[in-house]
PDB file of C-alpha atoms and ligand atoms in Angstrom:
ATOM      1  CA  MET Z   1     244.881  49.002  54.749  1.00 68.00           C
ATOM      2  CA  ASP Z   2     248.454  49.989  52.713  1.00 83.00           C
ATOM      3  CA  LYS Z   3     249.191  47.415  50.144  1.00 91.00           C
ATOM      4  CA  HIS Z   4     252.578  46.196  49.721  1.00 91.00           C
ATOM      5  CA  PHE Z   5     253.589  45.429  46.167  1.00 95.00           C
ATOM      6  CA  GLY Z   6     257.390  44.098  46.943  1.00 90.00           C
ATOM      7  CA  ALA Z   7     260.648  46.214  46.425  1.00 87.00           C
ATOM      8  CA  ASP Z   8     260.705  45.965  42.282  1.00 90.00           C
ATOM      9  CA  VAL Z   9     257.527  47.155  41.698  1.00 94.00           C
ATOM     10  CA  PRO Z  10     257.531  51.001  40.663  1.00 95.00           C
ATOM     11  CA  THR Z  11     254.952  52.970  42.322  1.00 97.00           C
ATOM     12  CA  ARG Z  12     253.800  56.569  42.500  1.00 97.00           C
ATOM     13  CA  LEU Z  13     251.613  58.050  45.255  1.00 97.00           C
ATOM     14  CA  ILE Z  14     248.118  59.423  44.560  1.00 97.00           C
ATOM     15  CA  GLY Z  15     245.081  61.048  46.259  1.00 94.00           C
ATOM     16  CA  ASN Z  16     245.588  60.775  50.356  1.00 87.00           C
ATOM     17  CA  ASP Z  17     249.202  59.116  49.438  1.00 94.00           C
ATOM     18  CA  VAL Z  18     247.802  56.145  48.174  1.00 97.00           C
ATOM     19  CA  GLU Z  19     250.762  54.061  46.418  1.00 97.00           C
ATOM     20  CA  ILE Z  20     249.887  52.716  42.999  1.00 98.00           C
ATOM     21  CA  PRO Z  21     252.337  50.960  40.577  1.00 98.00           C
ATOM     22  CA  LEU Z  22     253.149  52.961  37.577  1.00 98.00           C
ATOM     23  CA  VAL Z  23     252.290  49.859  34.960  1.00 98.00           C
ATOM     24  CA  GLY Z  24     249.170  48.384  35.116  1.00 98.00           C
ATOM     25  CA  PHE Z  25     247.311  45.454  33.239  1.00 97.00           C
ATOM     26  CA  GLY Z  26     244.631  46.723  30.918  1.00 95.00           C
ATOM     27  CA  THR Z  27     242.102  44.180  30.319  1.00 95.00           C
ATOM     28  CA  PHE Z  28     239.794  46.363  27.871  1.00 94.00           C
ATOM     29  CA  LYS Z  29     238.892  43.950  25.174  1.00 91.00           C
ATOM     30  CA  ILE Z  30     239.858  40.831  27.016  1.00 92.00           C
ATOM     31  CA  TRP Z  31     237.396  39.223  26.441  1.00 93.00           C
ATOM     32  CA  PRO Z  32     235.535  37.033  29.012  1.00 93.00           C
ATOM     33  CA  TYR Z  33     236.425  33.740  28.163  1.00 95.00           C
ATOM     34  CA  GLU Z  34     240.272  34.622  28.388  1.00 93.00           C
ATOM     35  CA  ALA Z  35     240.449  37.239  31.132  1.00 95.00           C
ATOM     36  CA  GLN Z  36     241.080  34.449  34.141  1.00 97.00           C
ATOM     37  CA  GLN Z  37     244.093  33.180  32.522  1.00 96.00           C
ATOM     38  CA  ALA Z  38     245.391  36.434  30.955  1.00 94.00           C
ATOM     39  CA  VAL Z  39     245.172  37.972  34.216  1.00 96.00           C
ATOM     40  CA  GLU Z  40     247.002  35.169  35.950  1.00 97.00           C
ATOM     41  CA  ASP Z  41     249.609  35.087  33.541  1.00 95.00           C
ATOM     42  CA  ALA Z  42     250.257  39.059  34.395  1.00 97.00           C
ATOM     43  CA  LEU Z  43     250.357  38.332  37.812  1.00 97.00           C
ATOM     44  CA  SER Z  44     252.366  35.396  37.438  1.00 96.00           C
ATOM     45  CA  LEU Z  45     254.782  37.523  35.370  1.00 96.00           C
ATOM     46  CA  GLY Z  46     254.770  40.253  38.177  1.00 96.00           C
ATOM     47  CA  TYR Z  47     252.187  42.971  37.332  1.00 97.00           C
ATOM     48  CA  ARG Z  48     250.625  43.965  40.627  1.00 98.00           C
ATOM     49  CA  HIS Z  49     248.276  46.390  39.414  1.00 98.00           C
ATOM     50  CA  VAL Z  50     244.751  45.374  37.163  1.00 98.00           C
ATOM     51  CA  ASP Z  51     242.941  47.686  35.534  1.00 98.00           C
ATOM     52  CA  THR Z  52     239.016  46.898  34.730  1.00 98.00           C
ATOM     53  CA  ALA Z  53     235.589  48.530  34.212  1.00 98.00           C
ATOM     54  CA  GLN Z  54     231.836  46.968  34.793  1.00 98.00           C
ATOM     55  CA  ALA Z  55     231.694  47.769  30.624  1.00 96.00           C
ATOM     56  CA  TYR Z  56     234.624  44.999  29.972  1.00 95.00           C
ATOM     57  CA  LEU Z  57     232.002  42.315  31.663  1.00 96.00           C
ATOM     58  CA  ASN Z  58     235.193  40.960  32.686  1.00 97.00           C
ATOM     59  CA  GLU Z  59     235.170  41.507  36.742  1.00 98.00           C
ATOM     60  CA  ALA Z  60     234.319  38.156  37.691  1.00 98.00           C
ATOM     61  CA  GLN Z  61     237.153  36.651  35.937  1.00 98.00           C
ATOM     62  CA  VAL Z  62     239.765  39.059  37.329  1.00 98.00           C
ATOM     63  CA  GLY Z  63     238.186  38.205  40.742  1.00 98.00           C
ATOM     64  CA  ALA Z  64     238.835  34.531  39.761  1.00 98.00           C
ATOM     65  CA  ALA Z  65     242.360  35.282  38.625  1.00 98.00           C
ATOM     66  CA  LEU Z  66     243.132  37.029  42.255  1.00 98.00           C
ATOM     67  CA  ALA Z  67     241.904  34.226  43.875  1.00 98.00           C
ATOM     68  CA  ALA Z  68     243.466  31.222  41.930  1.00 98.00           C
ATOM     69  CA  THR Z  69     246.611  33.108  42.282  1.00 98.00           C
ATOM     70  CA  GLY Z  70     246.458  34.375  46.048  1.00 97.00           C
ATOM     71  CA  LYS Z  71     247.624  37.743  45.121  1.00 97.00           C
ATOM     72  CA  ALA Z  72     244.885  40.107  45.845  1.00 97.00           C
ATOM     73  CA  ASP Z  73     246.269  41.691  48.898  1.00 96.00           C
ATOM     74  CA  GLU Z  74     249.294  42.553  46.579  1.00 97.00           C
ATOM     75  CA  THR Z  75     247.659  43.688  43.654  1.00 98.00           C
ATOM     76  CA  PHE Z  76     246.169  47.391  43.133  1.00 98.00           C
ATOM     77  CA  VAL Z  77     242.855  47.032  41.281  1.00 98.00           C
ATOM     78  CA  THR Z  78     240.874  49.233  39.684  1.00 98.00           C
ATOM     79  CA  THR Z  79     237.133  49.069  38.227  1.00 98.00           C
ATOM     80  CA  LYS Z  80     234.700  51.785  36.601  1.00 98.00           C
ATOM     81  CA  LEU Z  81     231.416  52.817  37.139  1.00 98.00           C
ATOM     82  CA  ARG Z  82     228.866  52.091  33.615  1.00 98.00           C
ATOM     83  CA  ASN Z  83     227.203  54.714  32.113  1.00 98.00           C
ATOM     84  CA  GLY Z  84     223.839  53.652  32.602  1.00 97.00           C
ATOM     85  CA  ASP Z  85     224.455  53.177  36.541  1.00 98.00           C
ATOM     86  CA  HIS Z  86     225.061  56.831  36.911  1.00 98.00           C
ATOM     87  CA  GLY Z  87     223.239  58.763  39.842  1.00 98.00           C
ATOM     88  CA  TYR Z  88     223.637  58.694  43.663  1.00 98.00           C
ATOM     89  CA  GLU Z  89     221.779  55.717  44.725  1.00 98.00           C
ATOM     90  CA  GLN Z  90     222.531  53.724  41.605  1.00 98.00           C
ATOM     91  CA  THR Z  91     226.020  54.172  41.902  1.00 98.00           C
ATOM     92  CA  LEU Z  92     226.184  53.192  45.459  1.00 98.00           C
ATOM     93  CA  ARG Z  93     224.045  49.618  44.311  1.00 98.00           C
ATOM     94  CA  SER Z  94     226.240  49.200  41.394  1.00 98.00           C
ATOM     95  CA  PHE Z  95     229.385  49.673  43.426  1.00 98.00           C
ATOM     96  CA  ASP Z  96     228.405  46.671  45.220  1.00 98.00           C
ATOM     97  CA  GLU Z  97     227.904  44.265  42.502  1.00 98.00           C
ATOM     98  CA  SER Z  98     231.239  45.128  41.441  1.00 98.00           C
ATOM     99  CA  ARG Z  99     232.835  44.370  44.870  1.00 98.00           C
ATOM    100  CA  LYS Z 100     231.066  40.809  44.979  1.00 98.00           C
ATOM    101  CA  ALA Z 101     232.308  40.458  41.320  1.00 98.00           C
ATOM    102  CA  LEU Z 102     235.732  41.107  42.237  1.00 98.00           C
ATOM    103  CA  GLY Z 103     235.373  38.866  45.664  1.00 98.00           C
ATOM    104  CA  LEU Z 104     236.914  42.114  47.222  1.00 98.00           C
ATOM    105  CA  ASP Z 105     235.997  44.139  50.641  1.00 97.00           C
ATOM    106  CA  VAL Z 106     237.604  47.200  49.703  1.00 98.00           C
ATOM    107  CA  ILE Z 107     238.590  48.530  45.878  1.00 98.00           C
ATOM    108  CA  ASP Z 108     241.512  50.430  45.453  1.00 98.00           C
ATOM    109  CA  LEU Z 109     240.441  52.450  43.220  1.00 98.00           C
ATOM    110  CA  PHE Z 110     236.917  53.548  41.529  1.00 98.00           C
ATOM    111  CA  LEU Z 111     236.334  55.462  38.507  1.00 99.00           C
ATOM    112  CA  ILE Z 112     233.486  57.318  36.809  1.00 98.00           C
ATOM    113  CA  HIS Z 113     234.024  55.511  33.119  1.00 98.00           C
ATOM    114  CA  TRP Z 114     232.676  58.604  30.880  1.00 98.00           C
ATOM    115  CA  PRO Z 115     231.351  61.802  31.864  1.00 98.00           C
ATOM    116  CA  THR Z 116     227.717  61.275  29.975  1.00 98.00           C
ATOM    117  CA  PRO Z 117     227.284  65.322  30.070  1.00 97.00           C
ATOM    118  CA  THR Z 118     224.463  64.692  28.015  1.00 95.00           C
ATOM    119  CA  LEU Z 119     222.463  62.596  31.063  1.00 95.00           C
ATOM    120  CA  ASP Z 120     223.866  65.583  33.547  1.00 96.00           C
ATOM    121  CA  ASN Z 121     223.834  63.553  36.638  1.00 97.00           C
ATOM    122  CA  TYR Z 122     227.958  62.982  37.147  1.00 98.00           C
ATOM    123  CA  VAL Z 123     228.020  65.081  39.537  1.00 98.00           C
ATOM    124  CA  ASP Z 124     225.722  63.460  41.772  1.00 98.00           C
ATOM    125  CA  THR Z 125     227.404  60.204  40.725  1.00 98.00           C
ATOM    126  CA  TRP Z 126     230.828  62.004  42.135  1.00 98.00           C
ATOM    127  CA  ARG Z 127     229.058  62.587  45.077  1.00 98.00           C
ATOM    128  CA  ALA Z 128     228.114  59.018  46.030  1.00 98.00           C
ATOM    129  CA  PHE Z 129     232.092  58.046  45.046  1.00 98.00           C
ATOM    130  CA  VAL Z 130     232.864  61.087  47.939  1.00 98.00           C
ATOM    131  CA  HIS Z 131     230.575  58.518  50.007  1.00 98.00           C
ATOM    132  CA  LEU Z 132     232.452  55.523  48.946  1.00 98.00           C
ATOM    133  CA  ARG Z 133     235.693  56.640  50.326  1.00 98.00           C
ATOM    134  CA  GLU Z 134     234.616  58.464  53.437  1.00 98.00           C
ATOM    135  CA  GLN Z 135     233.127  55.006  54.438  1.00 98.00           C
ATOM    136  CA  GLY Z 136     236.632  53.376  53.032  1.00 97.00           C
ATOM    137  CA  TYR Z 137     234.991  51.118  50.320  1.00 98.00           C
ATOM    138  CA  VAL Z 138     237.440  52.456  48.333  1.00 98.00           C
ATOM    139  CA  ARG Z 139     240.876  54.119  48.916  1.00 98.00           C
ATOM    140  CA  ALA Z 140     241.013  56.523  46.022  1.00 98.00           C
ATOM    141  CA  ILE Z 141     238.439  57.671  43.560  1.00 98.00           C
ATOM    142  CA  GLY Z 142     238.628  59.111  40.485  1.00 98.00           C
ATOM    143  CA  VAL Z 143     237.374  59.761  36.345  1.00 99.00           C
ATOM    144  CA  SER Z 144     237.876  58.847  33.287  1.00 98.00           C
ATOM    145  CA  ASN Z 145     237.381  60.715  30.057  1.00 98.00           C
ATOM    146  CA  PHE Z 146     236.694  63.735  32.053  1.00 98.00           C
ATOM    147  CA  LEU Z 147     237.559  67.068  30.032  1.00 98.00           C
ATOM    148  CA  ALA Z 148     238.990  70.227  31.938  1.00 98.00           C
ATOM    149  CA  GLU Z 149     235.204  71.569  31.498  1.00 98.00           C
ATOM    150  CA  HIS Z 150     233.813  68.171  33.719  1.00 98.00           C
ATOM    151  CA  LEU Z 151     236.866  68.482  35.992  1.00 98.00           C
ATOM    152  CA  GLU Z 152     236.019  71.918  36.691  1.00 98.00           C
ATOM    153  CA  ARG Z 153     232.328  71.000  37.711  1.00 98.00           C
ATOM    154  CA  ILE Z 154     232.685  68.301  40.220  1.00 98.00           C
ATOM    155  CA  ILE Z 155     235.328  70.221  41.831  1.00 98.00           C
ATOM    156  CA  ALA Z 156     233.493  73.785  41.738  1.00 98.00           C
ATOM    157  CA  GLU Z 157     230.375  71.642  42.868  1.00 98.00           C
ATOM    158  CA  THR Z 158     231.239  69.263  45.496  1.00 98.00           C
ATOM    159  CA  GLY Z 159     235.041  70.759  46.818  1.00 98.00           C
ATOM    160  CA  VAL Z 160     236.576  67.274  45.746  1.00 98.00           C
ATOM    161  CA  VAL Z 161     238.978  66.928  43.086  1.00 98.00           C
ATOM    162  CA  PRO Z 162     239.757  63.942  41.675  1.00 98.00           C
ATOM    163  CA  ASP Z 163     242.791  61.584  42.647  1.00 98.00           C
ATOM    164  CA  VAL Z 164     243.171  60.309  38.929  1.00 98.00           C
ATOM    165  CA  ASN Z 165     241.586  60.919  35.335  1.00 98.00           C
ATOM    166  CA  GLN Z 166     242.407  57.976  33.294  1.00 98.00           C
ATOM    167  CA  VAL Z 167     242.337  59.023  29.626  1.00 98.00           C
ATOM    168  CA  GLU Z 168     243.135  58.348  25.909  1.00 98.00           C
ATOM    169  CA  SER Z 169     247.199  59.370  25.624  1.00 98.00           C
ATOM    170  CA  HIS Z 170     249.687  58.285  23.361  1.00 98.00           C
ATOM    171  CA  PRO Z 171     252.745  60.186  21.283  1.00 98.00           C
ATOM    172  CA  ARG Z 172     249.895  60.666  18.455  1.00 98.00           C
ATOM    173  CA  PHE Z 173     247.531  62.003  20.726  1.00 98.00           C
ATOM    174  CA  TRP Z 174     248.223  62.831  24.533  1.00 98.00           C
ATOM    175  CA  GLN Z 175     245.987  65.678  25.274  1.00 98.00           C
ATOM    176  CA  PRO Z 176     248.557  68.043  26.453  1.00 98.00           C
ATOM    177  CA  GLU Z 177     246.057  70.945  27.405  1.00 98.00           C
ATOM    178  CA  LEU Z 178     244.123  68.492  29.769  1.00 98.00           C
ATOM    179  CA  GLU Z 179     247.525  67.405  31.078  1.00 98.00           C
ATOM    180  CA  GLY Z 180     247.956  70.701  31.907  1.00 98.00           C
ATOM    181  CA  TYR Z 181     244.895  71.016  33.945  1.00 98.00           C
ATOM    182  CA  CYS Z 182     245.430  68.029  35.720  1.00 98.00           C
ATOM    183  CA  ALA Z 183     248.855  68.785  36.865  1.00 98.00           C
ATOM    184  CA  ALA Z 184     247.740  72.176  37.715  1.00 98.00           C
ATOM    185  CA  HIS Z 185     245.249  70.402  40.270  1.00 98.00           C
ATOM    186  CA  GLY Z 186     247.364  67.561  41.505  1.00 97.00           C
ATOM    187  CA  ILE Z 187     244.934  64.855  39.407  1.00 98.00           C
ATOM    188  CA  ALA Z 188     247.216  61.944  38.523  1.00 98.00           C
ATOM    189  CA  VAL Z 189     247.218  60.940  34.823  1.00 98.00           C
ATOM    190  CA  GLU Z 190     246.721  57.168  33.780  1.00 98.00           C
ATOM    191  CA  ALA Z 191     247.080  56.493  30.183  1.00 98.00           C
ATOM    192  CA  TYR Z 192     245.186  54.289  28.303  1.00 98.00           C
ATOM    193  CA  SER Z 193     245.830  53.169  24.871  1.00 96.00           C
ATOM    194  CA  PRO Z 194     249.205  54.046  25.797  1.00 97.00           C
ATOM    195  CA  LEU Z 195     250.367  52.461  22.445  1.00 97.00           C
ATOM    196  CA  GLY Z 196     247.508  53.871  20.392  1.00 96.00           C
ATOM    197  CA  HIS Z 197     246.605  50.066  20.045  1.00 92.00           C
ATOM    198  CA  GLY Z 198     249.587  49.203  18.857  1.00 90.00           C
ATOM    199  CA  SER Z 199     249.936  51.707  16.128  1.00 91.00           C
ATOM    200  CA  ASP Z 200     252.108  54.513  17.732  1.00 95.00           C
ATOM    201  CA  ILE Z 201     255.069  52.366  18.054  1.00 94.00           C
ATOM    202  CA  SER Z 202     255.888  52.400  14.605  1.00 94.00           C
ATOM    203  CA  SER Z 203     257.071  56.305  14.052  1.00 94.00           C
ATOM    204  CA  GLU Z 204     260.464  57.518  13.040  1.00 97.00           C
ATOM    205  CA  PRO Z 205     261.260  59.182  16.569  1.00 98.00           C
ATOM    206  CA  VAL Z 206     260.155  55.991  18.540  1.00 98.00           C
ATOM    207  CA  GLU Z 207     262.228  54.122  16.350  1.00 98.00           C
ATOM    208  CA  VAL Z 208     265.461  55.755  16.425  1.00 98.00           C
ATOM    209  CA  ALA Z 209     265.401  56.239  20.449  1.00 98.00           C
ATOM    210  CA  ALA Z 210     264.336  52.204  20.589  1.00 98.00           C
ATOM    211  CA  ALA Z 211     267.858  51.623  18.305  1.00 98.00           C
ATOM    212  CA  ALA Z 212     269.469  54.025  20.340  1.00 98.00           C
ATOM    213  CA  HIS Z 213     268.694  52.292  23.812  1.00 98.00           C
ATOM    214  CA  GLY Z 214     268.203  48.398  22.460  1.00 98.00           C
ATOM    215  CA  VAL Z 215     264.548  48.277  23.546  1.00 98.00           C
ATOM    216  CA  SER Z 216     261.787  47.646  21.484  1.00 98.00           C
ATOM    217  CA  ALA Z 217     259.467  50.832  20.117  1.00 98.00           C
ATOM    218  CA  ALA Z 218     256.730  49.673  22.699  1.00 98.00           C
ATOM    219  CA  GLN Z 219     259.202  49.805  25.870  1.00 98.00           C
ATOM    220  CA  VAL Z 220     260.267  53.373  24.300  1.00 98.00           C
ATOM    221  CA  VAL Z 221     256.760  54.680  24.271  1.00 98.00           C
ATOM    222  CA  LEU Z 222     255.898  53.346  27.625  1.00 98.00           C
ATOM    223  CA  ARG Z 223     258.978  54.900  28.944  1.00 98.00           C
ATOM    224  CA  TRP Z 224     258.027  58.564  27.827  1.00 98.00           C
ATOM    225  CA  HIS Z 225     254.622  57.980  29.579  1.00 98.00           C
ATOM    226  CA  VAL Z 226     256.560  57.226  32.771  1.00 98.00           C
ATOM    227  CA  GLN Z 227     258.571  60.086  32.284  1.00 98.00           C
ATOM    228  CA  LYS Z 228     255.755  62.144  32.027  1.00 98.00           C
ATOM    229  CA  GLY Z 229     254.122  61.181  35.091  1.00 97.00           C
ATOM    230  CA  HIS Z 230     251.494  58.956  33.701  1.00 98.00           C
ATOM    231  CA  VAL Z 231     250.333  55.682  34.865  1.00 98.00           C
ATOM    232  CA  VAL Z 232     250.501  53.165  31.838  1.00 98.00           C
ATOM    233  CA  LEU Z 233     248.058  50.810  31.341  1.00 97.00           C
ATOM    234  CA  PRO Z 234     249.275  48.679  28.094  1.00 95.00           C
ATOM    235  CA  LYS Z 235     247.337  45.490  27.024  1.00 90.00           C
ATOM    236  CA  SER Z 236     248.356  42.541  25.238  1.00 86.00           C
ATOM    237  CA  THR Z 237     247.331  38.525  25.522  1.00 82.00           C
ATOM    238  CA  HIS Z 238     251.000  37.449  24.800  1.00 90.00           C
ATOM    239  CA  PRO Z 239     253.229  37.051  27.870  1.00 92.00           C
ATOM    240  CA  GLU Z 240     256.372  37.875  26.084  1.00 95.00           C
ATOM    241  CA  ARG Z 241     254.850  41.430  25.355  1.00 95.00           C
ATOM    242  CA  MET Z 242     253.632  41.832  28.648  1.00 94.00           C
ATOM    243  CA  ARG Z 243     256.840  40.737  30.267  1.00 96.00           C
ATOM    244  CA  GLN Z 244     258.829  43.378  28.004  1.00 96.00           C
ATOM    245  CA  ASN Z 245     256.080  46.338  28.649  1.00 97.00           C
ATOM    246  CA  MET Z 246     256.777  46.238  32.619  1.00 95.00           C
ATOM    247  CA  ASP Z 247     260.622  46.310  32.016  1.00 96.00           C
ATOM    248  CA  ILE Z 248     260.773  49.669  31.043  1.00 97.00           C
ATOM    249  CA  MET Z 249     262.736  50.962  34.384  1.00 96.00           C
ATOM    250  CA  ASP Z 250     266.383  50.525  33.170  1.00 97.00           C
ATOM    251  CA  PHE Z 251     266.635  53.260  30.791  1.00 98.00           C
ATOM    252  CA  ALA Z 252     266.081  56.600  30.606  1.00 98.00           C
ATOM    253  CA  LEU Z 253     264.895  59.129  27.177  1.00 98.00           C
ATOM    254  CA  THR Z 254     267.244  62.477  26.591  1.00 98.00           C
ATOM    255  CA  GLU Z 255     265.354  65.387  26.376  1.00 98.00           C
ATOM    256  CA  ALA Z 256     265.444  65.629  22.860  1.00 98.00           C
ATOM    257  CA  GLU Z 257     263.963  61.994  22.591  1.00 98.00           C
ATOM    258  CA  MET Z 258     261.246  62.918  24.744  1.00 98.00           C
ATOM    259  CA  ASN Z 259     260.262  65.822  22.701  1.00 98.00           C
ATOM    260  CA  ALA Z 260     260.786  64.627  19.574  1.00 98.00           C
ATOM    261  CA  ILE Z 261     258.246  61.934  20.589  1.00 98.00           C
ATOM    262  CA  SER Z 262     256.024  64.793  22.143  1.00 98.00           C
ATOM    263  CA  ALA Z 263     255.974  66.151  19.162  1.00 98.00           C
ATOM    264  CA  LEU Z 264     253.980  63.441  17.266  1.00 98.00           C
ATOM    265  CA  ASP Z 265     250.742  65.308  19.106  1.00 98.00           C
ATOM    266  CA  ASP Z 266     248.257  65.433  16.564  1.00 97.00           C
ATOM    267  CA  PRO Z 267     244.589  66.615  17.954  1.00 96.00           C
ATOM    268  CA  ALA Z 268     242.979  64.569  15.103  1.00 96.00           C
ATOM    269  CA  ALA Z 269     244.722  61.156  16.010  1.00 97.00           C
ATOM    270  CA  THR Z 270     242.246  59.795  18.560  1.00 97.00           C
ATOM    271  CA  VAL Z 271     241.567  56.157  18.625  1.00 95.00           C
ATOM    272  CA  SER Z 272     238.949  56.187  21.489  1.00 96.00           C
ATOM    273  CA  LEU Z 273     235.285  57.689  21.680  1.00 95.00           C
ATOM    274  CA  ASP Z 274     234.057  61.533  22.014  1.00 96.00           C
ATOM    275  CA  PRO Z 275     233.660  62.318  26.067  1.00 97.00           C
ATOM    276  CA  HIS Z 276     230.786  64.822  24.949  1.00 96.00           C
ATOM    277  CA  THR Z 277     228.498  62.577  23.209  1.00 96.00           C
ATOM    278  CA  PHE Z 278     229.227  58.624  24.337  1.00 96.00           C
ATOM    279  CA  CYS Z 279     226.824  57.909  26.733  1.00 94.00           C
ATOM    280  CA  ALA Z 280     225.804  54.322  25.760  1.00 94.00           C
ATOM    281  CA  PRO Z 281     224.768  52.664  29.013  1.00 94.00           C
ATOM    282  CA  GLN Z 282     227.634  49.589  28.809  1.00 94.00           C
ATOM    283  CA  LYS Z 283     225.165  47.198  30.149  1.00 92.00           C
ATOM    284  CA  LEU Z 284     225.569  43.577  28.645  1.00 91.00           C
ATOM    285  CA  GLU Z 285     222.848  43.983  25.650  1.00 90.00           C
ATOM    286  CA  ASP Z 286     224.439  47.149  24.733  1.00 90.00           C
ATOM    287  CA  MET Z 287     227.673  45.894  24.631  1.00 89.00           C
ATOM    288  CA  VAL Z 288     226.641  42.854  22.526  1.00 89.00           C
ATOM    289  CA  ALA Z 289     224.512  45.276  19.977  1.00 89.00           C
ATOM    290  CA  ARG Z 290     227.671  47.801  19.693  1.00 89.00           C
ATOM    291  CA  GLY Z 291     230.241  44.514  18.825  1.00 86.00           C
ATOM    292  CA  SER Z 292     232.207  45.722  21.841  1.00 86.00           C
ATOM    293  CA  VAL Z 293     232.180  42.201  23.796  1.00 88.00           C
ATOM    294  CA  LYS Z 294     232.928  38.905  22.221  1.00 90.00           C
ATOM    295  CA  LEU Z 295     231.360  35.867  24.575  1.00 89.00           C
ATOM    296  CA  GLU Z 296     232.676  33.050  22.881  1.00 90.00           C
ATOM    297  CA  PRO Z 297     236.055  32.333  21.312  1.00 92.00           C
TER     298      PRO Z 297
HETATM  299  P1  A2P W   1     248.774  41.828  21.756  1.00 91.64           P
HETATM  300  O1  A2P W   1     247.841  42.060  22.687  1.00 91.64           O
HETATM  301  O2  A2P W   1     248.505  41.282  20.494  1.00 91.64           O
HETATM  302  O3  A2P W   1     250.265  41.655  21.992  1.00 91.64           O
HETATM  303  P2  A2P W   1     246.955  49.562  23.755  1.00 91.64           P
HETATM  304  O4  A2P W   1     247.776  48.870  24.785  1.00 91.64           O
HETATM  305  O5  A2P W   1     247.393  51.231  23.309  1.00 91.64           O
HETATM  306  O6  A2P W   1     245.646  49.770  23.328  1.00 91.64           O
HETATM  307  O7  A2P W   1     247.687  48.830  22.454  1.00 91.64           O
HETATM  308  C1  A2P W   1     247.595  47.363  22.276  1.00 91.64           C
HETATM  309  C2  A2P W   1     247.937  46.602  21.413  1.00 91.64           C
HETATM  310  O8  A2P W   1     249.152  46.799  21.104  1.00 91.64           O
HETATM  311  C3  A2P W   1     247.175  45.375  21.147  1.00 91.64           C
HETATM  312  O9  A2P W   1     247.094  44.855  19.730  1.00 91.64           O
HETATM  313  C4  A2P W   1     248.893  44.825  21.608  1.00 91.64           C
HETATM  314  O10 A2P W   1     248.468  43.501  20.870  1.00 91.64           O
HETATM  315  C5  A2P W   1     249.734  45.497  21.036  1.00 91.64           C
HETATM  316  N1  A2P W   1     251.088  45.501  21.742  1.00 91.64           N
HETATM  317  C6  A2P W   1     251.086  45.127  23.517  1.00 91.64           C
HETATM  318  N2  A2P W   1     252.165  45.282  23.792  1.00 91.64           N
HETATM  319  C7  A2P W   1     253.056  45.090  22.411  1.00 91.64           C
HETATM  320  C8  A2P W   1     254.347  44.978  22.191  1.00 91.64           C
HETATM  321  N3  A2P W   1     255.349  45.073  23.410  1.00 91.64           N
HETATM  322  N4  A2P W   1     254.927  45.374  21.135  1.00 91.64           N
HETATM  323  C9  A2P W   1     254.159  45.059  20.089  1.00 91.64           C
HETATM  324  N5  A2P W   1     252.857  45.412  20.171  1.00 91.64           N
HETATM  325  C10 A2P W   1     251.977  45.335  21.376  1.00 91.64           C
END
């Protein structure tokens, strides 16, 4: 079933002609006790795309916000499989828990959160994803934090190309080679930490472009992403920032501005984890132990 997001929501197509809104509301580190309110705010401001993950421990709150606002049928919802649930059968079980937590029969996009190459079962996991799409439980399937070598392997061993690779991407670290690989294979890039955790908005070419177009620096960075063809997942808990992060379609960066911002790339400027080695199970106890979730205000 196609979803309709409204005429003023910019979208692109992924995979099997599934329409995805270009700007999604990211919910990483939006803690369980605040997530329902944040997602309700985002939906009431016009967001029609919400990105969560089992590891964020806020799927139930995202589901509650979708139910409370009555917007589930017009919102694109993504979730991701935690590392500790890789493997064919475990993936199917785990997916069902996500569906229940989110209160949805069909999930728009399901991603393998990390390749966990040291555990070496992402190919079997991917086969389960293909099965879920064939059965109609998900509309699109993809991966996250996959490097070219991991993409190459699942494509070679299953013949199925992911619809999406959701990766760290921001002006100081936009992974040009990986982006080239994805473009060559028709894999859409979704940018997480699109503002570099906020730090990439204070750089000279961004500030110059912001002044030239009369917009904020964050809007320039998000516009740079969209002109590169990325789906973006900015995260904010402030309604005014949520609003401006969506409002990026009424101006265009020049080629010179795009190039100056792209030139900030520095392979050392990552703000995330290393896909070669990160394989923590991402279950509650582990998230608490690593300080990756806050359960009370
Ligand atoms: P806050 O939640 O206080 O608004 P990223 O999405 O790259 O991880 O960046 C998120 C960080 O950027 C958060 O600290 C968020 O702060 C900040 N941020 C989000 N939107 C804006 C904006 N429009 N202007 C300035 N900072 C922003």
